[in-house]
mmCIF file of C-alpha atoms in Angstrom:
data_model
loop_
_atom_site.group_PDB
_atom_site.id
_atom_site.type_symbol
_atom_site.label_atom_id
_atom_site.label_comp_id
_atom_site.label_asym_id
_atom_site.label_seq_id
_atom_site.Cartn_x
_atom_site.Cartn_y
_atom_site.Cartn_z
ATOM 1 C CA MET A 1 -18.560 -23.226 -14.853
ATOM 2 C CA GLU A 2 -16.698 -21.884 -11.792
ATOM 3 C CA GLU A 3 -17.125 -18.047 -11.484
ATOM 4 C CA LYS A 4 -13.833 -16.188 -12.223
ATOM 5 C CA LYS A 5 -11.994 -14.541 -9.356
ATOM 6 C CA ARG A 6 -11.925 -10.720 -9.872
ATOM 7 C CA ILE A 7 -8.533 -9.107 -9.828
ATOM 8 C CA CYS A 8 -7.516 -5.422 -9.273
ATOM 9 C CA ILE A 9 -4.151 -4.245 -10.248
ATOM 10 C CA ALA A 10 -2.557 -1.234 -8.511
ATOM 11 C CA GLU A 11 0.597 -0.317 -10.031
ATOM 12 C CA ASP A 12 1.780 3.086 -11.124
ATOM 13 C CA HIS A 13 4.148 2.018 -14.065
ATOM 14 C CA THR A 14 1.938 1.541 -17.095
ATOM 15 C CA ILE A 15 4.117 -0.952 -18.773
ATOM 16 C CA LEU A 16 4.123 -3.225 -15.712
ATOM 17 C CA ARG A 17 0.328 -2.885 -15.225
ATOM 18 C CA GLU A 18 -0.279 -3.798 -18.684
ATOM 19 C CA GLY A 19 2.113 -6.774 -18.630
ATOM 20 C CA LEU A 20 0.512 -8.025 -15.501
ATOM 21 C CA ARG A 21 -3.019 -7.776 -17.038
ATOM 22 C CA MET A 22 -1.733 -9.812 -20.103
ATOM 23 C CA LEU A 23 0.001 -12.205 -17.818
ATOM 24 C CA LEU A 24 -3.175 -12.835 -15.703
ATOM 25 C CA SER A 25 -5.462 -13.112 -18.762
ATOM 26 C CA GLN A 26 -3.896 -16.267 -19.541
ATOM 27 C CA ASP A 27 -5.633 -17.909 -16.456
ATOM 28 C CA ARG A 28 -9.094 -18.732 -17.421
ATOM 29 C CA ASP A 29 -10.208 -18.538 -13.719
ATOM 30 C CA LEU A 30 -9.001 -15.053 -13.194
ATOM 31 C CA GLU A 31 -10.533 -11.756 -14.574
ATOM 32 C CA VAL A 32 -8.825 -8.292 -14.340
ATOM 33 C CA VAL A 33 -11.731 -5.933 -13.435
ATOM 34 C CA CYS A 34 -10.008 -3.007 -12.340
ATOM 35 C CA GLU A 35 -6.615 -1.099 -12.883
ATOM 36 C CA VAL A 36 -5.453 1.985 -11.105
ATOM 37 C CA HIS A 37 -2.129 4.004 -10.983
ATOM 38 C CA ASN A 38 -2.176 5.609 -7.512
ATOM 39 C CA GLY A 39 -3.404 4.913 -3.903
ATOM 40 C CA ILE A 40 -6.180 7.446 -3.918
ATOM 41 C CA GLU A 41 -7.724 6.005 -7.032
ATOM 42 C CA LEU A 42 -7.529 2.551 -5.591
ATOM 43 C CA ILE A 43 -9.576 3.520 -2.531
ATOM 44 C CA ARG A 44 -12.023 5.279 -4.833
ATOM 45 C CA ARG A 45 -12.397 2.196 -7.152
ATOM 46 C CA CYS A 46 -12.606 -0.346 -4.252
ATOM 47 C CA ARG A 47 -15.989 1.344 -3.422
ATOM 48 C CA GLU A 48 -17.258 0.813 -6.848
ATOM 49 C CA VAL A 49 -15.659 -2.575 -7.827
ATOM 50 C CA ILE A 50 -15.568 -5.516 -5.455
ATOM 51 C CA ALA A 51 -12.486 -7.385 -6.186
ATOM 52 C CA ASP A 52 -11.577 -10.829 -4.669
ATOM 53 C CA LEU A 53 -7.925 -9.993 -4.771
ATOM 54 C CA ILE A 54 -5.984 -6.647 -5.180
ATOM 55 C CA LEU A 55 -2.494 -6.950 -6.480
ATOM 56 C CA LEU A 56 -0.738 -3.916 -5.052
ATOM 57 C CA ASP A 57 2.582 -2.159 -5.455
ATOM 58 C CA LEU A 58 3.787 -0.366 -2.265
ATOM 59 C CA SER A 59 5.399 2.520 -3.969
ATOM 60 C CA MET A 60 2.439 4.332 -5.500
ATOM 61 C CA PRO A 61 2.121 8.214 -5.752
ATOM 62 C CA LYS A 62 -0.385 10.361 -3.704
ATOM 63 C CA LEU A 63 -1.267 7.592 -1.201
ATOM 64 C CA GLY A 64 1.383 4.861 -0.655
ATOM 65 C CA GLY A 65 0.650 1.248 -0.388
ATOM 66 C CA LEU A 66 0.789 0.667 3.271
ATOM 67 C CA GLU A 67 -1.847 3.364 3.953
ATOM 68 C CA ALA A 68 -3.910 1.935 0.995
ATOM 69 C CA ILE A 69 -4.002 -1.391 2.645
ATOM 70 C CA GLN A 70 -5.158 -0.100 5.772
ATOM 71 C CA GLU A 71 -7.946 1.878 4.004
ATOM 72 C CA ILE A 72 -8.988 -1.112 1.813
ATOM 73 C CA LYS A 73 -9.184 -3.438 5.040
ATOM 74 C CA LYS A 74 -11.563 -0.936 6.430
ATOM 75 C CA ARG A 75 -13.714 -0.368 3.457
ATOM 76 C CA ALA A 76 -13.586 -3.852 1.580
ATOM 77 C CA PRO A 77 -12.358 -6.314 4.174
ATOM 78 C CA GLN A 78 -13.477 -9.248 1.937
ATOM 79 C CA SER A 79 -10.877 -8.229 -0.582
ATOM 80 C CA LYS A 80 -7.447 -10.083 -0.238
ATOM 81 C CA ILE A 81 -4.398 -8.061 -0.784
ATOM 82 C CA LEU A 82 -1.312 -9.432 -2.334
ATOM 83 C CA VAL A 83 1.729 -6.970 -2.371
ATOM 84 C CA LEU A 84 3.984 -7.147 -5.472
ATOM 85 C CA THR A 85 7.018 -5.053 -4.965
ATOM 86 C CA VAL A 86 10.757 -4.738 -5.358
ATOM 87 C CA HIS A 87 11.404 -4.131 -1.652
ATOM 88 C CA ASP A 88 12.866 -7.237 0.050
ATOM 89 C CA VAL A 89 13.924 -5.623 3.347
ATOM 90 C CA GLU A 90 12.443 -6.783 6.595
ATOM 91 C CA ALA A 91 10.967 -3.276 7.566
ATOM 92 C CA TYR A 92 8.866 -3.032 4.451
ATOM 93 C CA ILE A 93 7.477 -6.770 4.714
ATOM 94 C CA LEU A 94 6.542 -6.370 8.284
ATOM 95 C CA ALA A 95 4.921 -2.941 7.757
ATOM 96 C CA ALA A 96 2.869 -4.511 4.929
ATOM 97 C CA LEU A 97 1.680 -7.558 7.190
ATOM 98 C CA ARG A 98 0.976 -5.277 10.208
ATOM 99 C CA SER A 99 -1.190 -3.124 7.708
ATOM 100 C CA GLY A 100 -3.260 -6.154 6.704
ATOM 101 C CA ALA A 101 -1.660 -7.538 3.655
ATOM 102 C CA ASP A 102 -2.355 -11.265 2.898
ATOM 103 C CA GLY A 103 0.720 -11.912 0.970
ATOM 104 C CA TYR A 104 4.068 -10.454 -0.237
ATOM 105 C CA VAL A 105 5.681 -11.308 -3.530
ATOM 106 C CA LEU A 106 8.887 -9.841 -5.021
ATOM 107 C CA LYS A 107 8.735 -8.449 -8.695
ATOM 108 C CA ASP A 108 11.406 -10.997 -9.751
ATOM 109 C CA ALA A 109 8.994 -13.797 -9.173
ATOM 110 C CA THR A 110 8.137 -16.096 -12.221
ATOM 111 C CA HIS A 111 4.637 -16.327 -13.450
ATOM 112 C CA ALA A 112 4.373 -19.764 -11.831
ATOM 113 C CA GLU A 113 5.063 -18.310 -8.301
ATOM 114 C CA LEU A 114 2.842 -15.371 -8.893
ATOM 115 C CA ARG A 115 -0.038 -17.882 -9.727
ATOM 116 C CA ILE A 116 0.779 -19.721 -6.569
ATOM 117 C CA ALA A 117 0.760 -16.698 -4.502
ATOM 118 C CA ILE A 118 -2.595 -15.478 -5.798
ATOM 119 C CA ARG A 119 -4.263 -18.870 -5.336
ATOM 120 C CA SER A 120 -2.916 -19.219 -1.988
ATOM 121 C CA VAL A 121 -4.233 -15.815 -0.832
ATOM 122 C CA LEU A 122 -7.561 -16.389 -2.409
ATOM 123 C CA ILE A 123 -8.091 -19.457 -0.272
ATOM 124 C CA GLY A 124 -7.233 -17.605 2.873
ATOM 125 C CA LYS A 125 -3.472 -18.535 3.323
ATOM 126 C CA THR A 126 -0.703 -16.035 3.944
ATOM 127 C CA TYR A 127 2.012 -16.206 1.027
ATOM 128 C CA LEU A 128 5.573 -14.829 1.216
ATOM 129 C CA SER A 129 8.236 -15.120 -1.429
ATOM 130 C CA PRO A 130 10.570 -17.922 -0.619
ATOM 131 C CA SER A 131 13.635 -15.647 -0.861
ATOM 132 C CA VAL A 132 12.478 -13.633 2.123
ATOM 133 C CA SER A 133 10.112 -15.773 4.109
ATOM 134 C CA GLY A 134 12.854 -17.213 6.451
ATOM 135 C CA LYS A 135 14.120 -14.005 7.914
ATOM 136 C CA ILE A 136 10.631 -12.392 7.785
ATOM 137 C CA ILE A 137 8.881 -15.112 9.527
ATOM 138 C CA LYS A 138 11.505 -15.072 12.284
ATOM 139 C CA GLY A 139 11.447 -11.163 12.666
ATOM 140 C CA TYR A 140 7.603 -11.200 12.506
ATOM 141 C CA LEU A 141 7.341 -13.632 15.246
ATOM 142 C CA GLN A 142 9.844 -11.771 17.494
ATOM 143 C CA VAL A 143 7.879 -8.506 17.026
ATOM 144 C CA LYS A 144 4.529 -10.232 17.879
ATOM 145 C CA SER A 145 5.881 -11.784 21.017
ATOM 146 C CA ALA A 146 7.322 -8.522 22.209
ATOM 147 C CA GLU A 147 5.263 -5.655 23.788
ATOM 148 C CA GLU A 148 6.204 -2.599 21.711
ATOM 149 C CA PRO A 149 5.720 0.854 23.140
ATOM 150 C CA ARG A 150 3.489 3.198 21.041
ATOM 151 C CA SER A 151 5.854 5.261 18.860
ATOM 152 C CA ALA A 152 5.255 8.616 17.354
ATOM 153 C CA TRP A 153 4.575 7.020 13.952
ATOM 154 C CA ASP A 154 1.770 4.858 15.532
ATOM 155 C CA SER A 155 0.324 8.013 16.881
ATOM 156 C CA LEU A 156 -0.301 9.583 13.534
ATOM 157 C CA THR A 157 -3.815 9.635 12.168
ATOM 158 C CA HIS A 158 -4.533 8.596 8.577
ATOM 159 C CA ARG A 159 -4.976 12.213 7.498
ATOM 160 C CA GLU A 160 -1.567 13.153 9.172
ATOM 161 C CA ARG A 161 0.165 10.284 7.206
ATOM 162 C CA GLU A 162 -1.487 11.560 3.894
ATOM 163 C CA LEU A 163 0.037 15.013 4.656
ATOM 164 C CA LEU A 164 3.425 13.679 5.519
ATOM 165 C CA LYS A 165 3.541 11.796 2.150
ATOM 166 C CA LEU A 166 2.442 14.941 0.276
ATOM 167 C CA ILE A 167 5.081 17.172 2.027
ATOM 168 C CA GLY A 168 7.695 14.609 1.414
ATOM 169 C CA GLU A 169 6.784 14.683 -2.301
ATOM 170 C CA GLY A 170 7.541 18.401 -2.160
ATOM 171 C CA HIS A 171 3.958 19.810 -2.295
ATOM 172 C CA LYS A 172 3.199 23.134 -0.574
ATOM 173 C CA ASN A 173 0.209 23.870 1.775
ATOM 174 C CA LYS A 174 -1.863 25.341 -0.991
ATOM 175 C CA GLU A 175 -1.301 22.354 -3.196
ATOM 176 C CA ILE A 176 -2.112 19.961 -0.504
ATOM 177 C CA ALA A 177 -5.261 21.734 0.398
ATOM 178 C CA GLN A 178 -6.449 21.492 -3.114
ATOM 179 C CA TYR A 179 -5.600 17.845 -3.480
ATOM 180 C CA LEU A 180 -7.209 16.788 -0.140
ATOM 181 C CA HIS A 181 -10.040 19.316 -0.633
ATOM 182 C CA LEU A 182 -9.362 21.025 2.593
ATOM 183 C CA SER A 183 -8.870 24.671 3.542
ATOM 184 C CA VAL A 184 -5.274 25.990 3.771
ATOM 185 C CA LYS A 185 -5.831 26.723 7.395
ATOM 186 C CA THR A 186 -6.973 23.134 8.101
ATOM 187 C CA VAL A 187 -3.752 21.825 6.329
ATOM 188 C CA GLU A 188 -1.583 24.270 8.465
ATOM 189 C CA THR A 189 -3.316 22.848 11.608
ATOM 190 C CA HIS A 190 -2.643 19.246 10.536
ATOM 191 C CA ARG A 191 0.937 20.200 9.561
ATOM 192 C CA ALA A 192 1.463 21.827 13.042
ATOM 193 C CA ASN A 193 0.063 18.703 14.867
ATOM 194 C CA LEU A 194 2.162 16.390 12.795
ATOM 195 C CA MET A 195 5.501 18.458 13.570
ATOM 196 C CA LYS A 196 4.608 18.353 17.227
ATOM 197 C CA LYS A 197 3.880 14.686 17.337
ATOM 198 C CA LEU A 198 7.089 13.852 15.523
ATOM 199 C CA ASP A 199 9.224 16.661 17.060
ATOM 200 C CA LEU A 200 10.425 17.731 13.657
ATOM 201 C CA HIS A 201 10.604 21.342 12.754
ATOM 202 C CA SER A 202 11.161 21.736 9.048
ATOM 203 C CA ALA A 203 9.809 20.534 5.611
ATOM 204 C CA ALA A 204 13.209 18.951 5.195
ATOM 205 C CA ALA A 205 13.075 17.000 8.443
ATOM 206 C CA LEU A 206 9.547 15.924 7.572
ATOM 207 C CA THR A 207 10.685 14.836 4.079
ATOM 208 C CA ALA A 208 13.561 12.811 5.527
ATOM 209 C CA TYR A 209 11.143 11.129 7.879
ATOM 210 C CA ALA A 210 8.661 10.321 5.030
ATOM 211 C CA ILE A 211 11.529 8.669 3.209
ATOM 212 C CA GLU A 212 12.618 6.674 6.261
ATOM 213 C CA LYS A 213 8.977 5.353 6.662
ATOM 214 C CA GLY A 214 8.716 4.319 3.050
ATOM 215 C CA LEU A 215 6.022 6.820 2.186
ATOM 216 C CA VAL A 216 8.459 8.555 -0.353
ATOM 217 C CA LEU A 217 11.157 6.812 -2.409
ATOM 218 C CA ARG A 218 14.340 8.676 -3.379
#
C-alpha cells in the first residue's frame, strides 16, 4: 500500500480547521498529522512533525502566514506549502510566491479543486486558483523580469517583522518582551531600529504600515 501523504493544517478559525480535517479524511492517501491555530505554533510543530504538505492560511495571529512560509522553507524545505485564503488580490499572491509558497488556493474553491491543488503541489508543480492565475502570472512575470530596488520593507529582519506585527496588533513593549522572551530594553532597541528603517515615528504609523503589508487585518 502506498504511504499516505502527511498534511498539516494551519488555520486560526476552529470551525474551518475542523472542516478541512473532515474533508481531507475522505481521501485515503492523505493523513492530517498536525493542526495549529497560529504562526508561532506552526514553526514549533514543523520541527517535531515533518509534513509533506502544509495547508496554510495567510491571516494568522502572532506570526502571519508570509513570515511563517519563509521560516518553514528555512527549517523544513522538504515540506510543500499550499496557501488557502480569502485574499485574491495580486499583492498577497505575489508576496506568498516570493516567500516560497508552492501553491495558492482561494477559500471558495470546491473540494475537487482543493484535491487537485494538493496533488499538484505534492508532485512539485505550482498551483494557482483559476480565478486569479491569469492576472497573477502576468504580474509575477513582470516583477521577475524587472530589477527592483531594495525597499525599506525588504531591509527588515525577521525579528523586526515579528515586532511590527505585534505592534500592529496593539501590544505594548512589556507584552512583546514577554511573548518573544526578550528583555524590554531589547524590544525598545528593535523598535527604534524598525522606526528608523521605515522612517515612521509613532505606533499609529507602524500599525498602518503593518496593515498595508498584510501583517494585520482590519
